[in-house]
Coordinates of C-alpha atoms and ligand atoms in Angstrom, one line a residue:
X1 CA 20.3 41.9 -45.2
X2 CA 23.1 43.8 -46.8
X3 CA 26.5 42.5 -45.9
X4 CA 30.2 43.1 -46.5
X5 CA 32.8 40.4 -46.9
X6 CA 36.1 40.8 -45.0
X7 CA 38.4 38.6 -47.0
X8 CA 41.1 37.6 -44.5
X9 CA 44.7 37.3 -45.8
X10 CA 46.1 36.8 -42.3
X11 CA 46.3 40.4 -41.0
X12 CA 46.4 41.0 -37.3
X13 CA 43.5 43.5 -37.5
X14 CA 41.0 41.4 -39.3
X15 CA 38.5 41.3 -36.5
X16 CA 38.9 45.0 -36.0
X17 CA 38.0 45.7 -39.6
X18 CA 34.8 43.7 -39.3
X19 CA 33.9 45.5 -36.0
X20 CA 34.5 48.9 -37.6
X21 CA 32.1 48.0 -40.4
X22 CA 29.5 46.8 -38.0
X23 CA 29.9 50.1 -36.0
X24 CA 28.6 51.7 -39.2
X25 CA 25.5 49.5 -38.9
X26 CA 26.5 47.3 -41.9
X27 CA 26.8 43.5 -41.2
X28 CA 30.3 42.2 -41.9
X29 CA 31.6 38.6 -42.0
X30 CA 35.2 37.4 -42.0
X31 CA 36.1 34.6 -44.3
X32 CA 39.6 33.2 -44.7
X33 CA 40.8 33.7 -48.4
X34 CA 41.4 30.0 -48.8
X35 CA 38.0 29.0 -47.5
X36 CA 35.7 30.9 -49.8
X37 CA 35.3 30.2 -53.5
X38 CA 34.7 32.9 -56.1
X39 CA 31.4 31.3 -57.0
X40 CA 30.3 31.5 -53.4
X41 CA 31.2 35.2 -53.2
X42 CA 29.1 35.8 -56.3
X43 CA 26.2 33.9 -54.9
X44 CA 26.1 35.7 -51.6
X45 CA 25.7 39.1 -53.3
X46 CA 27.9 41.1 -51.0
X47 CA 27.6 44.8 -51.2
X48 CA 31.4 45.1 -50.9
X49 CA 34.6 43.3 -50.1
X50 CA 37.5 44.3 -47.9
X51 CA 40.8 42.7 -48.4
X52 CA 42.7 42.6 -45.0
X53 CA 46.4 43.1 -44.5
X54 CA 48.7 40.1 -44.2
X55 CA 52.2 39.3 -43.1
X56 CA 53.6 38.5 -46.5
X57 CA 55.2 40.2 -49.4
X58 CA 53.1 39.7 -52.6
X59 CA 56.2 38.3 -54.3
X60 CA 56.7 35.5 -51.8
X61 CA 55.9 32.3 -53.6
X62 CA 53.8 31.3 -50.6
X63 CA 52.0 34.5 -50.1
X64 CA 48.2 34.3 -50.0
X65 CA 46.5 35.0 -53.3
X66 CA 43.1 35.0 -54.7
X67 CA 41.5 34.4 -58.0
X68 CA 42.0 37.7 -59.9
X69 CA 38.5 37.4 -61.4
X70 CA 37.3 38.7 -58.1
X71 CA 38.2 42.1 -59.5
X72 CA 35.7 41.7 -62.4
X73 CA 32.6 40.7 -60.3
X74 CA 31.4 44.2 -60.2
X75 CA 31.5 44.2 -56.4
X76 CA 33.2 47.2 -54.9
X77 CA 36.5 46.3 -53.2
X78 CA 38.8 48.1 -50.7
X79 CA 42.2 46.5 -50.1
X80 CA 44.1 47.4 -46.9
X81 CA 47.9 47.2 -46.7
X82 CA 48.8 43.8 -48.1
X83 CA 45.3 43.7 -49.5
X84 CA 46.0 46.9 -51.5
X85 CA 49.3 45.5 -52.8
X86 CA 47.6 42.3 -53.8
X87 CA 45.0 44.3 -55.8
X88 CA 47.9 46.2 -57.5
X89 CA 49.7 43.0 -58.3
X90 CA 46.6 41.2 -59.6
X91 CA 45.6 44.1 -61.8
X92 CA 48.9 44.6 -63.5
X93 CA 50.5 47.3 -61.2
X94 CA 53.9 47.0 -59.4
X95 CA 54.8 46.4 -55.8
X96 CA 58.4 47.0 -54.6
X97 CA 60.4 46.6 -51.5
X98 CA 60.9 49.9 -49.7
X99 CA 64.4 51.0 -50.5
X100 CA 64.5 53.8 -48.0
X101 CA 63.1 51.7 -45.2
X102 CA 59.7 50.7 -44.2
X103 CA 57.1 53.0 -42.7
X104 CA 55.8 52.2 -39.2
X105 CA 53.6 54.2 -36.9
X106 CA 51.8 57.6 -37.2
X107 CA 52.5 59.2 -40.6
X108 CA 51.3 62.3 -42.3
X109 CA 48.9 61.4 -45.2
X110 CA 48.2 63.8 -48.0
X111 CA 45.0 62.8 -49.8
X112 CA 42.9 64.1 -52.6
X113 CA 39.8 62.3 -53.8
X114 CA 36.1 63.3 -53.7
X115 CA 34.9 59.8 -53.0
X116 CA 37.1 57.8 -50.7
X117 CA 38.5 60.9 -49.0
X118 CA 35.3 62.8 -48.9
X119 CA 35.3 65.0 -45.7
X120 CA 38.9 64.0 -45.0
X121 CA 41.3 67.0 -44.6
X122 CA 44.0 67.3 -47.3
X123 CA 46.5 66.4 -44.6
X124 CA 45.8 64.0 -41.7
X125 CA 47.6 61.4 -39.6
X126 CA 47.4 57.7 -40.6
X127 CA 48.8 54.5 -39.2
X128 CA 51.4 52.7 -41.4
X129 CA 53.0 49.3 -40.9
X130 CA 54.6 48.1 -44.1
X131 CA 57.8 47.4 -46.0
X132 CA 56.6 46.8 -49.5
X133 CA 54.7 49.6 -51.4
X134 CA 52.9 50.1 -54.6
X135 CA 55.4 51.6 -57.0
X136 CA 53.2 51.6 -60.0
X137 CA 49.4 51.6 -60.0
X138 CA 47.6 49.3 -62.5
X139 CA 46.1 50.8 -65.6
X140 CA 42.9 52.6 -64.9
X141 CA 43.9 53.4 -61.3
X142 CA 44.9 56.8 -59.9
X143 CA 47.1 57.6 -56.9
X144 CA 44.7 59.2 -54.4
X145 CA 47.1 59.8 -51.5
X146 CA 50.8 59.9 -50.7
X147 CA 53.1 60.2 -47.6
X148 CA 56.7 61.6 -47.6
X149 CA 58.0 58.1 -48.1
X150 CA 55.2 56.3 -49.9
X151 CA 54.4 57.4 -53.5
X152 CA 51.1 55.5 -53.3
X153 CA 49.4 55.6 -49.9
X154 CA 46.0 55.1 -51.6
X155 CA 44.9 54.3 -55.1
X156 CA 41.5 53.8 -56.8
X157 CA 39.6 53.1 -59.9
X158 CA 36.3 54.9 -59.6
X159 CA 34.8 53.2 -62.6
X160 CA 35.4 49.7 -61.2
X161 CA 34.8 50.9 -57.6
X162 CA 38.1 49.3 -56.6
X163 CA 40.3 51.0 -54.0
X164 CA 43.4 50.3 -52.0
X165 CA 45.0 52.0 -49.0
X166 CA 48.5 51.3 -47.8
X167 CA 47.7 52.5 -44.2
X168 CA 45.3 51.0 -41.7
X169 CA 41.9 52.9 -41.6
X170 CA 40.6 50.4 -38.9
X171 CA 43.0 51.4 -36.1
X172 CA 42.2 54.5 -34.1
X173 CA 45.6 56.0 -34.7
X174 CA 44.4 56.8 -38.3
X175 CA 42.6 60.1 -37.5
X176 CA 40.1 59.8 -40.4
X177 CA 40.0 56.0 -40.7
X178 CA 36.3 55.9 -39.6
X179 CA 35.3 58.4 -42.2
X180 CA 37.3 56.6 -45.0
X181 CA 35.5 53.3 -44.2
X182 CA 32.2 55.2 -44.0
X183 CA 32.9 56.6 -47.4
X184 CA 33.7 53.2 -48.9
X185 CA 30.6 51.6 -47.4
X186 CA 28.1 54.3 -48.2
X187 CA 29.4 56.2 -51.2
X188 CA 31.2 53.4 -53.0
X189 CA 29.2 50.3 -52.0
X190 CA 25.8 52.1 -51.6
X191 CA 25.0 50.5 -48.2
X192 CA 22.1 51.8 -46.2
X193 CA 23.4 50.9 -42.8
X194 CA 20.3 49.3 -41.3
X195 CA 22.0 46.5 -39.3
X196 CA 21.9 46.5 -35.5
X197 CA 22.9 43.8 -33.0
X198 CA 19.7 44.4 -30.9
X199 CA 17.4 44.2 -34.0
X200 CA 19.3 41.2 -35.1
X201 CA 18.7 39.5 -31.7
X202 CA 15.0 40.5 -31.8
X203 CA 14.7 38.8 -35.2
X204 CA 16.6 35.7 -33.9
X205 CA 14.1 35.5 -31.0
X206 CA 11.2 35.4 -33.5
X207 CA 12.8 32.8 -35.7
X208 CA 13.8 30.5 -32.7
X209 CA 10.2 30.8 -31.5
X210 CA 9.0 28.9 -34.6
X211 CA 12.1 26.8 -35.2
X212 CA 12.4 25.4 -31.7
X213 CA 8.7 25.1 -30.9
X214 CA 7.9 22.1 -28.7
X215 CA 11.6 21.1 -28.6
X216 CA 13.4 20.5 -25.4
X217 CA 16.5 22.8 -25.2
X218 CA 19.3 22.4 -22.7
X219 CA 21.9 25.0 -22.0
X220 CA 24.9 25.0 -19.7
X221 CA 24.9 28.3 -17.9
X222 CA 28.1 29.5 -16.3
X223 CA 27.0 33.0 -15.3
X224 CA 29.5 34.4 -17.8
X225 CA 28.3 37.1 -20.2
X226 CA 28.0 34.8 -23.3
X227 CA 26.0 31.9 -21.7
X228 CA 23.9 34.4 -19.8
X229 CA 22.9 36.3 -22.9
X230 CA 22.3 33.1 -24.9
X231 CA 20.1 31.9 -22.1
X232 CA 18.0 35.0 -21.9
X233 CA 17.6 35.2 -25.6
X234 CA 16.4 31.6 -25.9
X235 CA 14.2 32.1 -22.8
X236 CA 12.5 35.0 -24.6
X237 CA 11.9 32.8 -27.6
X238 CA 10.8 29.5 -26.0
X239 CA 10.2 30.2 -22.3
X240 CA 9.9 27.0 -20.3
X241 CA 11.1 24.8 -23.1
X242 CA 14.5 26.0 -22.3
X243 CA 16.3 24.4 -19.3
X244 CA 19.5 25.9 -18.0
X245 CA 21.9 23.7 -16.0
X246 CA 24.1 25.7 -13.7
X247 CA 26.9 23.6 -12.4
X248 CA 28.3 25.2 -9.3
X249 CA 31.8 23.6 -8.9
X250 CA 32.3 25.4 -5.6
X251 CA 35.2 27.4 -7.2
X252 CA 33.1 30.5 -7.9
X253 CA 33.7 33.9 -6.3
X254 CA 32.0 34.9 -3.1
X255 CA 28.2 34.9 -3.5
X256 CA 28.3 34.3 -7.2
X257 CA 26.4 31.0 -7.2
X258 CA 23.5 32.6 -5.4
X259 CA 23.6 35.7 -7.6
X260 CA 23.4 33.7 -10.8
X261 CA 20.5 31.6 -9.4
X262 CA 18.6 34.5 -8.1
X263 CA 19.0 36.5 -11.3
X264 CA 17.9 33.8 -13.7
X265 CA 15.4 31.9 -11.6
X266 CA 13.7 34.6 -9.6
X267 CA 14.2 37.7 -11.7
X268 CA 13.7 36.2 -15.1
X269 CA 11.7 33.1 -14.3
X270 CA 14.1 30.9 -16.3
X271 CA 13.8 27.2 -15.8
X272 CA 17.1 26.7 -13.9
X273 CA 18.7 23.7 -12.3
X274 CA 21.5 24.5 -10.0
X275 CA 23.8 21.6 -9.1
X276 CA 25.9 22.2 -6.0
X277 CA 28.8 19.9 -6.8
X278 CA 31.5 21.6 -4.7
X279 CA 32.2 18.6 -2.5
X280 CA 32.4 16.3 -5.4
X281 CA 35.0 18.6 -7.1
X282 CA 37.0 18.9 -3.9
X283 CA 37.2 15.1 -3.6
X284 CA 38.5 14.8 -7.2
X285 CA 41.0 17.6 -6.6
X286 CA 42.3 16.3 -3.3
X287 CA 46.1 16.2 -3.3
X288 CA 46.5 17.6 -6.8
X289 CA 49.0 20.5 -7.2
X290 CA 49.8 20.6 -10.8
X291 CA 47.9 23.4 -12.7
X292 CA 47.2 21.6 -15.9
X293 CA 46.0 18.5 -14.0
X294 CA 43.6 20.7 -12.0
X295 CA 42.3 22.2 -15.1
X296 CA 41.7 18.8 -16.7
X297 CA 40.0 17.4 -13.6
X298 CA 37.7 20.4 -13.3
X299 CA 36.9 20.3 -17.0
X300 CA 36.1 16.6 -17.1
X301 CA 34.1 16.6 -13.9
X302 CA 32.1 19.5 -15.1
X303 CA 31.1 17.5 -18.2
X304 CA 30.2 14.5 -16.1
X305 CA 27.9 16.5 -13.8
X306 CA 26.3 18.2 -16.8
X307 CA 25.8 14.8 -18.5
X308 CA 24.2 13.3 -15.4
X309 CA 21.7 16.2 -15.2
X310 CA 21.0 16.0 -18.9
X311 CA 20.3 12.3 -18.7
X312 CA 17.5 13.0 -16.2
X313 CA 15.7 14.7 -19.1
X314 CA 15.4 11.8 -21.3
X315 CA 15.7 12.9 -24.9
X316 CA 17.3 16.3 -25.4
X317 CA 16.4 17.8 -28.8
X318 CA 18.7 20.8 -28.8
X319 CA 21.9 21.7 -27.0
X320 CA 22.4 25.4 -26.9
X321 CA 25.7 27.1 -26.4
X322 CA 27.0 30.7 -25.9
X323 CA 29.6 30.6 -28.7
X324 CA 30.4 34.0 -30.0
X325 CA 31.9 35.3 -33.3
X326 CA 35.5 35.5 -32.2
X327 CA 35.3 31.8 -31.1
X328 CA 34.1 30.9 -34.5
X329 CA 36.8 32.9 -36.3
X330 CA 39.6 31.8 -33.9
X331 CA 38.7 28.2 -34.4
X332 CA 39.9 28.7 -38.0
X333 CA 36.8 27.0 -39.3
X334 CA 35.1 30.1 -40.7
X335 CA 31.5 29.5 -41.1
X336 CA 31.6 25.8 -40.5
X337 CA 30.2 24.4 -37.2
X338 CA 32.3 25.1 -34.2
X339 CA 31.8 23.5 -30.9
X340 CA 33.1 25.3 -27.9
X341 CA 32.8 24.0 -24.4
X342 CA 30.3 26.0 -22.5
X343 CA 32.8 27.8 -20.4
X344 CA 36.1 26.7 -21.8
X345 CA 37.0 24.1 -19.3
X346 CA 36.2 20.9 -20.9
X347 CA 34.8 19.6 -24.1
X348 CA 31.4 18.8 -25.3
X349 CA 29.4 16.2 -23.4
X350 CA 29.9 13.0 -25.3
X351 CA 27.2 10.8 -23.9
X352 CA 24.3 13.1 -24.4
X353 CA 22.4 12.4 -27.5
X354 CA 20.9 15.5 -29.1
X355 CA 19.6 16.4 -32.6
X356 CA 21.1 19.8 -33.1
X357 CA 23.2 22.5 -31.6
X358 CA 22.0 26.1 -31.5
X359 CA 24.4 29.0 -31.0
X360 CA 22.3 32.2 -31.0
X361 CA 25.3 34.5 -30.6
X362 CA 27.7 32.9 -33.1
X363 CA 27.5 36.0 -35.4
X364 CA 28.1 38.6 -32.7
X365 CA 31.2 40.2 -31.3
X366 CA 31.6 40.6 -27.5
X367 CA 30.5 44.3 -27.5
X368 CA 27.4 43.3 -29.5
X369 CA 26.6 40.5 -27.1
X370 CA 26.7 43.0 -24.3
X371 CA 24.3 45.3 -26.3
X372 CA 21.9 42.4 -26.7
X373 CA 22.3 41.5 -23.0
X374 CA 21.4 45.1 -22.1
X375 CA 18.4 45.0 -24.4
X376 CA 17.2 41.9 -22.8
X377 CA 17.4 43.5 -19.3
X378 CA 20.4 41.6 -18.0
X379 CA 21.8 43.3 -14.9
X380 CA 24.8 45.6 -15.4
X381 CA 27.0 43.4 -13.1
X382 CA 26.5 40.5 -15.5
X383 CA 26.7 42.4 -18.8
X384 CA 30.0 44.0 -17.7
X385 CA 31.3 41.1 -15.7
X386 CA 35.0 40.8 -15.9
X387 CA 36.3 37.6 -17.4
X388 CA 36.5 34.6 -15.0
X389 CA 38.2 31.4 -16.0
X390 CA 36.1 28.3 -16.4
X391 CA 38.2 26.4 -13.7
X392 CA 37.5 29.4 -11.4
X393 CA 39.4 29.8 -8.2
X394 CA 40.9 26.4 -8.9
X395 CA 43.6 28.2 -10.9
X396 CA 44.0 31.0 -8.3
X397 CA 44.9 28.7 -5.4
X398 CA 48.5 27.7 -5.9
X399 CA 49.1 24.2 -4.8
X400 CA 46.5 21.9 -3.3
X401 CA 42.9 23.1 -3.2
X402 CA 41.0 22.7 0.1
X403 CA 37.7 24.0 1.4
X404 CA 39.5 26.3 3.9
X405 CA 41.6 27.8 1.1
X406 CA 38.6 28.4 -1.1
X407 CA 36.8 30.2 1.7
X408 CA 39.9 32.4 2.5
X409 CA 40.4 33.3 -1.1
X410 CA 36.7 34.1 -1.7
X411 CA 36.9 36.6 1.2
X412 CA 40.2 38.1 0.2
X413 CA 39.0 38.4 -3.4
X414 CA 35.7 40.0 -2.4
X415 CA 37.5 42.6 -0.3
X416 CA 40.0 43.5 -3.1
X417 CA 37.2 43.8 -5.7
X418 CA 35.2 46.0 -3.3
X419 CA 38.2 48.3 -2.8
X420 CA 39.0 48.5 -6.5
X421 CA 35.4 49.3 -7.3
X422 CA 35.3 52.0 -4.5
X423 CA 38.5 53.6 -5.8
X424 CA 37.4 53.7 -9.5
X425 CA 34.3 55.5 -10.5
X426 CA 35.5 55.8 -14.0
X427 CA 37.3 53.1 -16.0
X428 CA 38.2 50.1 -13.8
X429 CA 41.0 47.7 -14.6
X430 CA 39.8 45.1 -17.1
X431 CA 40.4 42.2 -14.7
X432 CA 41.2 42.3 -11.0
X433 CA 41.3 39.5 -8.5
X434 CA 43.2 37.9 -5.6
X435 CA 45.4 34.8 -5.7
X436 CA 46.1 32.5 -2.8
X437 CA 49.8 31.7 -3.0
X438 CA 51.3 28.6 -1.5
X439 CA 53.8 30.6 0.5
X440 CA 53.7 31.0 4.3
X441 CA 55.4 33.9 5.8
X442 CA 56.1 35.1 9.3
X443 CA 53.9 37.8 10.7
X444 CA 53.1 39.4 14.0
X445 CA 49.7 40.0 15.5
X446 CA 49.4 41.5 18.9
X447 CA 52.4 39.9 20.7
X448 CA 52.2 36.7 18.9
X449 CA 54.1 35.3 16.0
X450 CA 51.9 34.2 13.0
X451 CA 52.8 32.1 10.1
X452 CA 50.0 32.6 7.6
X453 CA 49.5 32.5 3.8
X454 CA 50.5 35.2 1.4
X455 CA 47.7 36.7 -0.8
X456 CA 48.7 38.3 -4.1
X457 CA 46.6 41.0 -5.7
X458 CA 46.4 41.2 -9.5
X459 CA 44.9 44.0 -11.6
X460 CA 45.5 44.4 -15.4
X461 CA 44.4 46.7 -18.2
X462 CA 44.2 45.1 -21.6
X463 CA 42.3 45.3 -24.9
X464 CA 42.3 41.7 -25.8
X465 CA 43.9 39.7 -22.9
X466 CA 46.7 38.6 -25.3
X467 CA 48.9 41.3 -23.8
X468 CA 48.2 43.2 -20.6
X469 CA 49.7 45.9 -18.4
X470 CA 49.6 45.8 -14.7
X471 CA 47.3 48.5 -13.4
X472 CA 48.6 51.5 -11.5
X473 CA 46.0 51.3 -8.7
X474 CA 46.0 54.1 -6.2
X475 CA 48.2 53.3 -3.2
X476 CA 45.3 54.1 -0.9
X477 CA 43.2 51.4 -2.5
X478 CA 46.0 48.8 -2.1
X479 CA 46.5 49.9 1.5
X480 CA 42.9 49.5 2.4
X481 CA 42.7 46.1 0.6
X482 CA 45.8 44.9 2.3
X483 CA 44.8 46.0 5.8
X484 CA 41.3 44.6 5.5
X485 CA 42.5 41.3 4.1
X486 CA 45.0 40.7 6.9
X487 CA 42.5 41.8 9.5
X488 CA 39.4 40.2 8.3
X489 CA 40.6 36.9 6.7
X490 CA 42.0 34.4 9.1
X491 CA 45.2 32.7 8.1
X492 CA 46.5 35.5 5.8
X493 CA 49.5 37.3 7.2
X494 CA 50.8 39.1 4.1
X495 CA 49.6 40.8 0.9
X496 CA 51.7 41.5 -2.2
X497 CA 50.8 43.3 -5.4
X498 CA 51.7 41.7 -8.7
X499 CA 53.6 44.2 -11.0
X500 CA 54.2 41.9 -13.9
X501 CA 52.9 42.6 -17.4
X502 CA 51.9 40.0 -20.0
X503 CA 54.2 39.0 -21.5
X504 CA 56.3 37.7 -19.9
X505 CA 53.8 36.8 -17.2
X506 CA 50.2 35.7 -17.9
X507 CA 47.1 37.2 -16.3
X508 CA 46.4 34.2 -14.2
X509 CA 49.0 32.7 -11.9
X510 CA 48.3 29.2 -13.1
Ligands
XMP601 P1 46.2 34.2 -19.2 O1 46.4 33.7 -17.8 O2 46.3 33.1 -20.2 O3 44.7 34.7 -19.2 O4 47.0 35.4 -19.5 C1 44.1 35.4 -20.3 C2 42.6 35.5 -20.0 O5 42.0 34.1 -20.1 C3 41.4 33.8 -18.9 N1 41.7 32.4 -18.6 C4 40.9 31.4 -18.8 N2 39.6 31.4 -19.2 N3 39.5 29.0 -18.9 C5 38.9 30.2 -19.2 O6 37.7 30.2 -19.5 C6 40.8 28.9 -18.5 O7 41.3 27.9 -18.2 C7 41.5 30.2 -18.4 N4 42.8 30.5 -18.1 C8 42.9 31.9 -18.2 C9 42.0 34.7 -17.8 O8 41.2 34.9 -16.7 C10 42.3 36.0 -18.7 O9 41.1 36.8 -18.8

């Protein structure tokens, strides 16, 4: 399989670079510069290497560096931003601090090169974000592009197949960024572009079929996208040798437990054990108000329930998990083993003995996991399910959690989701839900005074959930949701809409 190395120097767009490469049907893997040795790079026979950006100046004594012999391996290289400056510095060029100010934002790029800028207009918009710049290119290199402020917006040495761009081709603001990356991959590296997430999954199924033959495999299914796709993929490979344990902690959304059970057991014939542990979780949570304590209790209890189920199996050979590529990268461990709790609430069961862990999605990005899910026939509602925190409604009920509160929130949340979905045929908010606050307010119903709870509605748009904007929902949708919630859900006398962005607020209330 042809593959590209994304050598990570700490840039904020490193995952985006790898995704763009994969969009060109070339497999890309991200490795931190300090975790991959030159000898390993040689051994892996990469078709090309991308140096990412980074926060430093190449002249900082602590700035990330790499063995300069990487430039002599004969592997094509494209440096981006800091990566380009690093190539210049390593190869004997010069990098200077920008005297007339840094460049930030959309900038007019004037480019001229038949290889890297093939099919790119002589003038186009690129995205800049830098202070230092390459003031003198190394011997053998040519300046391939400039901007008004930057005398070297791109450089290259066609003979050594080494290039550098000061701008960011991976962000969509760079009009021809996709074309430039395409040129690098296909014209410079000579890639064929035969990688595809769905084919990859099909091959994985074949290989698991042999590798896991006759072994007992256990997977904690949460109903989230990742564990659902992992479950189906393994089910295709080993059928009834896979057992999924679905712990219903009673803090799921309305109807969700039944939906997950029906989908997997009835529709796909997956060997599924559903554990209805709602009462048990409620007992543990009784009287607890502090958010982190709730999280901890839910996480720990989850593991205990899962362990108890697993013990009924006797020996478990393989524990399967829905870890995906961003989890692997974010753990900072690169390609070394990473163990994520099945749905982010606890840790890994510590009293189950197993021989190996299998993570069938550990090389895939979220959008690729969704592609695989679609290929495997997973229903749309699951493939495009909005994120739902592991501790579930437990962190959406402010204050103490009781059975009545869960029931009220499930109803209010279902109504709100229905109204948002009815109002949006196109792009919906990325996450939308109701929160049951701990505040009672006075209301009036008929001639009587009421004193019910306040429900808060939350809807956000976001790319990565690190930052988020509150969604401008149509007033009519809010009105319908509010009126239905106060009419249909007993005990709720007021509905408010959350207009806080993240930061400073978070998406969840707890
Ligand atoms: P915050 O509230 O941190 O949420 O802005 C960002 C995203 O993470 C989800 N979230 C969680 N997911 N376990 C999870 O698996 C958790 O404890 C948890 N807390 C927040 C949240 O729903 C949003 O998508």
